[in-house]
Amino acid sequence: MSASATSESAINVGQEQVALVYAKAFLASTEKAGETAARVEELTSLVDDVLVPQPQFAAVLGSRRLAHEEKTALIDRVFGGKASPLLLSFLKVLSSHGRLDALQAIGREVRARYDEQRGRKRVRITAATALDKPMLGELTEKLRAMLGGEPVLEVAVRPELIGGILIRVGDTVYDGSVASRLARLRTQMIDRSIHEIQSRRDRFCNPTGD
């Protein structure tokens, strides 16, 4: 492994450790205020709807070149009157400790711990084509039985998979037995649809039943 790769790995591990510490602190503060569900959703939205689609803004928040006072003013200008007082205070605490660069990692850790506390399992599904509601419903049932918890599905479509499907739970990727069961489910649904169409056609062609 190169020196740069080793350094990057150390940074990632360090950021994960930082994220865990601040995620615990954030959840503790929301529980004390009796606002956990709302604040977790708010932080998740900040990460997913603001920071991820606007990496330049995320980079500004995490920049070491900007003083804490400047970041506080920026937070007030962008989020003041929109974000809750608890979230605003948390962002400013992160800024004061020079940890806004870990905000996305903290948001992910908060979401993961919150789901874990409530017996939820976040599952990322990547499929070659969009999955309809019946298929997602059956897949949810299979995952619920397999994981022993309530699966929360995040679905993405990647046509380059060429008919395949990947299912990720944490660091584990399922692309064999689960994919095979889903393929069988797809076939069963198609067969049922064909059978129904044929039955309707037969009734239409022979309405008297003779």
mmCIF file of N, CA, C and O in Angstrom, residues 112 121-124 147 167-174:
data_model
loop_
_atom_site.group_PDB
_atom_site.id
_atom_site.type_symbol
_atom_site.label_atom_id
_atom_site.label_comp_id
_atom_site.label_asym_id
_atom_site.label_seq_id
_atom_site.Cartn_x
_atom_site.Cartn_y
_atom_site.Cartn_z
ATOM 1 N N ALA A 112 -27.660 5.735 11.332
ATOM 2 C CA ALA A 112 -27.423 4.310 11.546
ATOM 3 C C ALA A 112 -27.727 3.908 12.980
ATOM 4 O O ALA A 112 -28.382 2.883 13.235
ATOM 5 N N LYS A 121 -33.100 -1.921 9.882
ATOM 6 C CA LYS A 121 -31.904 -2.252 9.118
ATOM 7 C C LYS A 121 -31.958 -1.509 7.787
ATOM 8 O O LYS A 121 -32.843 -1.748 6.970
ATOM 9 N N ARG A 122 -31.038 -0.590 7.585
ATOM 10 C CA ARG A 122 -31.019 0.156 6.332
ATOM 11 C C ARG A 122 -30.413 -0.709 5.233
ATOM 12 O O ARG A 122 -29.307 -1.235 5.378
ATOM 13 N N VAL A 123 -31.149 -0.875 4.152
ATOM 14 C CA VAL A 123 -30.739 -1.760 3.060
ATOM 15 C C VAL A 123 -30.674 -0.955 1.765
ATOM 16 O O VAL A 123 -31.646 -0.327 1.359
ATOM 17 N N ARG A 124 -29.508 -1.001 1.135
ATOM 18 C CA ARG A 124 -29.334 -0.324 -0.150
ATOM 19 C C ARG A 124 -29.475 -1.356 -1.265
ATOM 20 O O ARG A 124 -28.731 -2.336 -1.310
ATOM 21 N N LEU A 147 -33.076 -10.691 8.197
ATOM 22 C CA LEU A 147 -32.296 -9.776 9.017
ATOM 23 C C LEU A 147 -32.746 -9.735 10.474
ATOM 24 O O LEU A 147 -32.007 -9.281 11.346
ATOM 25 N N ILE A 167 -27.635 -6.130 -3.121
ATOM 26 C CA ILE A 167 -28.302 -5.737 -1.886
ATOM 27 C C ILE A 167 -27.233 -5.575 -0.821
ATOM 28 O O ILE A 167 -26.509 -6.518 -0.500
ATOM 29 N N ARG A 168 -27.109 -4.369 -0.261
ATOM 30 C CA ARG A 168 -26.079 -4.087 0.728
ATOM 31 C C ARG A 168 -26.724 -3.780 2.080
ATOM 32 O O ARG A 168 -27.595 -2.907 2.175
ATOM 33 N N VAL A 169 -26.288 -4.501 3.091
ATOM 34 C CA VAL A 169 -26.712 -4.246 4.468
ATOM 35 C C VAL A 169 -25.450 -3.968 5.269
ATOM 36 O O VAL A 169 -24.661 -4.875 5.551
ATOM 37 N N GLY A 170 -25.228 -2.701 5.608
ATOM 38 C CA GLY A 170 -23.972 -2.351 6.257
ATOM 39 C C GLY A 170 -22.816 -2.598 5.315
ATOM 40 O O GLY A 170 -22.785 -2.104 4.194
ATOM 41 N N ASP A 171 -21.853 -3.418 5.749
ATOM 42 C CA ASP A 171 -20.696 -3.732 4.916
ATOM 43 C C ASP A 171 -20.872 -5.036 4.149
ATOM 44 O O ASP A 171 -19.962 -5.479 3.446
ATOM 45 N N THR A 172 -22.036 -5.659 4.299
ATOM 46 C CA THR A 172 -22.277 -6.951 3.647
ATOM 47 C C THR A 172 -23.070 -6.760 2.359
ATOM 48 O O THR A 172 -24.086 -6.073 2.356
ATOM 49 N N VAL A 173 -22.590 -7.367 1.284
ATOM 50 C CA VAL A 173 -23.266 -7.286 -0.014
ATOM 51 C C VAL A 173 -23.801 -8.670 -0.374
ATOM 52 O O VAL A 173 -23.061 -9.652 -0.351
ATOM 53 N N TYR A 174 -25.094 -8.722 -0.669
ATOM 54 C CA TYR A 174 -25.722 -9.968 -1.096
ATOM 55 C C TYR A 174 -26.006 -9.861 -2.598
ATOM 56 O O TYR A 174 -26.702 -8.957 -3.029
#
